[in-house]
């Protein structure tokens, strides 16, 4: 089955997941290679089987082919495996789930969750504002459906997902609350102060604002919305033996503000391992 046919089949079978980002109405039917809402707004499937839901163009530093390729290499080597394993361990084992990855990037997280939950008949949706990332995500032969969408105005129906994954991405909590089912799960990952600290200290001087990191503002905002959330610290060292230090360097925005000579020096020196230090924030929608 071609990618466009696979994408169209997913939307046709699970049309109740979606809503029109223009008028808010439900999707009604697929005509030709487009899906129409009840008021006639039309969205065309790309050759890769994706849908473009943005109502206006978006410029983003994240729409960088080299960064996404580097990120795929490091994630496929297992950079976040212990984190995702912790998440999948918490998911119900006895029923099929509808799972959405908010800010899914090039799709590695969603693909790994699918592999961990083989034969569960789950439905997987990933969205991002980066067209390059979404196009890369479609290169996998997984079951996931991918689209380009605005976090602040999601093209999904209310109470349409059992699980929301948010790995290091921005959040729109009102929208998350709207699309999450009763008894559904929201998992948000945020970095701690020692996340990638070796790389941070290689690229910046002590008096630079990027030399250290605090998640106080992000954590406070999350707790404001979800005061009873579960907070779990996950810390480990990751060996770079199955990928390259260069990929690690270019997968993260840390290199954006670094001086060229610092980047060159870091590439020459390299690292054998890196610290992963995050918080897993979990809420169950009761």
GROMACS .gro file of N, CA and C in nm, residues 3 48 64-80 101 104-112 115 132-142 146 238 242-244 246-252:
model
  159
    3UNK      N    1   0.203   0.518   0.061
    3UNK     CA    2   0.191   0.600   0.181
    3UNK      C    3   0.063   0.683   0.181
   48UNK      N    4   0.299   1.165   0.078
   48UNK     CA    5   0.350   1.087   0.191
   48UNK      C    6   0.238   1.046   0.287
   64UNK      N    7   1.497   2.204   1.033
   64UNK     CA    8   1.635   2.189   0.988
   64UNK      C    9   1.662   2.042   0.960
   65UNK      N   10   1.691   2.010   0.834
   65UNK     CA   11   1.707   1.870   0.794
   65UNK      C   12   1.821   1.802   0.868
   66UNK      N   13   1.934   1.872   0.885
   66UNK     CA   14   2.049   1.812   0.953
   66UNK      C   15   2.015   1.780   1.098
   67UNK      N   16   1.943   1.870   1.165
   67UNK     CA   17   1.906   1.847   1.304
   67UNK      C   18   1.817   1.725   1.317
   68UNK      N   19   1.718   1.711   1.228
   68UNK     CA   20   1.625   1.598   1.239
   68UNK      C   21   1.694   1.465   1.207
   69UNK      N   22   1.784   1.465   1.111
   69UNK     CA   23   1.857   1.342   1.081
   69UNK      C   24   1.946   1.303   1.198
   70UNK      N   25   2.012   1.403   1.259
   70UNK     CA   26   2.096   1.376   1.375
   70UNK      C   27   2.012   1.324   1.491
   71UNK      N   28   1.897   1.386   1.512
   71UNK     CA   29   1.809   1.345   1.620
   71UNK      C   30   1.762   1.201   1.601
   72UNK      N   31   1.726   1.167   1.476
   72UNK     CA   32   1.683   1.030   1.450
   72UNK      C   33   1.793   0.931   1.484
   73UNK      N   34   1.917   0.960   1.446
   73UNK     CA   35   2.029   0.870   1.473
   73UNK      C   36   2.046   0.848   1.622
   74UNK      N   37   2.042   0.955   1.701
   74UNK     CA   38   2.065   0.942   1.846
   74UNK      C   39   1.948   0.874   1.914
   75UNK      N   40   1.825   0.908   1.874
   75UNK     CA   41   1.709   0.845   1.936
   75UNK      C   42   1.700   0.697   1.901
   76UNK      N   43   1.734   0.663   1.777
   76UNK     CA   44   1.730   0.522   1.738
   76UNK      C   45   1.839   0.442   1.810
   77UNK      N   46   1.943   0.511   1.856
   77UNK     CA   47   2.047   0.444   1.935
   77UNK      C   48   2.003   0.422   2.080
   78UNK      N   49   1.886   0.477   2.118
   78UNK     CA   50   1.831   0.449   2.250
   78UNK      C   51   1.843   0.560   2.353
   79UNK      N   52   1.865   0.684   2.309
   79UNK     CA   53   1.887   0.794   2.403
   79UNK      C   54   1.776   0.805   2.507
   80UNK      N   55   1.651   0.793   2.465
   80UNK     CA   56   1.539   0.810   2.557
   80UNK      C   57   1.470   0.678   2.593
  101UNK      N   58   0.131   1.193   1.994
  101UNK     CA   59   0.260   1.248   2.033
  101UNK      C   60   0.262   1.394   1.991
  104UNK      N   61   0.593   1.561   1.775
  104UNK     CA   62   0.650   1.427   1.756
  104UNK      C   63   0.783   1.427   1.685
  105UNK      N   64   0.823   1.541   1.625
  105UNK     CA   65   0.949   1.543   1.552
  105UNK      C   66   0.951   1.440   1.441
  106UNK      N   67   1.062   1.365   1.431
  106UNK     CA   68   1.077   1.270   1.321
  106UNK      C   69   1.021   1.131   1.352
  107UNK      N   70   0.941   1.122   1.459
  107UNK     CA   71   0.859   1.004   1.481
  107UNK      C   72   0.920   0.890   1.560
  108UNK      N   73   1.044   0.904   1.609
  108UNK     CA   74   1.110   0.791   1.675
  108UNK      C   75   1.040   0.749   1.805
  109UNK      N   76   0.992   0.845   1.882
  109UNK     CA   77   0.925   0.811   2.009
  109UNK      C   78   0.800   0.729   1.983
  110UNK      N   79   0.717   0.776   1.890
  110UNK     CA   80   0.593   0.706   1.860
  110UNK      C   81   0.621   0.566   1.805
  111UNK      N   82   0.724   0.555   1.723
  111UNK     CA   83   0.761   0.425   1.667
  111UNK      C   84   0.803   0.329   1.777
  112UNK      N   85   0.880   0.376   1.873
  112UNK     CA   86   0.926   0.289   1.981
  112UNK      C   87   0.809   0.245   2.069
  115UNK      N   88   0.634  -0.030   1.894
  115UNK     CA   89   0.708  -0.156   1.903
  115UNK      C   90   0.690  -0.221   2.041
  132UNK      N   91   0.956   1.916   0.755
  132UNK     CA   92   1.071   1.827   0.734
  132UNK      C   93   1.067   1.709   0.831
  133UNK      N   94   1.037   1.738   0.957
  133UNK     CA   95   1.031   1.631   1.057
  133UNK      C   96   0.920   1.531   1.024
  134UNK      N   97   0.804   1.581   0.987
  134UNK     CA   98   0.691   1.494   0.955
  134UNK      C   99   0.721   1.410   0.832
  135UNK      N  100   0.784   1.468   0.732
  135UNK     CA  101   0.820   1.390   0.613
  135UNK      C  102   0.918   1.279   0.648
  136UNK      N  103   1.009   1.307   0.741
  136UNK     CA  104   1.103   1.204   0.785
  136UNK      C  105   1.030   1.094   0.863
  137UNK      N  106   0.932   1.133   0.943
  137UNK     CA  107   0.856   1.036   1.021
  137UNK      C  108   0.784   0.936   0.931
  138UNK      N  109   0.741   0.979   0.813
  138UNK     CA  110   0.666   0.891   0.724
  138UNK      C  111   0.754   0.788   0.656
  139UNK      N  112   0.885   0.797   0.672
  139UNK     CA  113   0.974   0.698   0.610
  139UNK      C  114   0.965   0.563   0.678
  140UNK      N  115   0.916   0.560   0.802
  140UNK     CA  116   0.897   0.433   0.871
  140UNK      C  117   0.772   0.362   0.818
  141UNK      N  118   0.772   0.232   0.834
  141UNK     CA  119   0.657   0.152   0.792
  141UNK      C  120   0.563   0.124   0.910
  142UNK      N  121   0.565   0.211   1.009
  142UNK     CA  122   0.482   0.191   1.127
  142UNK      C  123   0.336   0.225   1.102
  146UNK      N  124   0.067   1.089   1.057
  146UNK     CA  125   0.137   1.213   1.091
  146UNK      C  126   0.076   1.333   1.019
  238UNK      N  127   2.412   0.791   2.922
  238UNK     CA  128   2.391   0.724   2.794
  238UNK      C  129   2.523   0.719   2.717
  242UNK      N  130   2.696   0.380   2.000
  242UNK     CA  131   2.618   0.339   1.883
  242UNK      C  132   2.575   0.456   1.795
  243UNK      N  133   2.624   0.573   1.823
  243UNK     CA  134   2.598   0.689   1.741
  243UNK      C  135   2.721   0.779   1.751
  244UNK      N  136   2.712   0.901   1.700
  244UNK     CA  137   2.830   0.987   1.703
  244UNK      C  138   2.805   1.109   1.792
  246UNK      N  139   2.888   1.399   1.710
  246UNK     CA  140   2.841   1.503   1.618
  246UNK      C  141   2.689   1.501   1.608
  247UNK      N  142   2.630   1.383   1.601
  247UNK     CA  143   2.484   1.373   1.597
  247UNK      C  144   2.422   1.429   1.724
  248UNK      N  145   2.481   1.396   1.838
  248UNK     CA  146   2.431   1.450   1.964
  248UNK      C  147   2.437   1.602   1.964
  249UNK      N  148   2.547   1.657   1.917
  249UNK     CA  149   2.565   1.801   1.915
  249UNK      C  150   2.459   1.870   1.831
  250UNK      N  151   2.432   1.814   1.713
  250UNK     CA  152   2.342   1.881   1.620
  250UNK      C  153   2.194   1.847   1.640
  251UNK      N  154   2.164   1.750   1.726
  251UNK     CA  155   2.024   1.717   1.751
  251UNK      C  156   1.959   1.814   1.850
  252UNK      N  157   2.039   1.890   1.922
  252UNK     CA  158   1.986   1.975   2.028
  252UNK      C  159   2.002   2.123   1.995
   0.00000   0.00000   0.00000
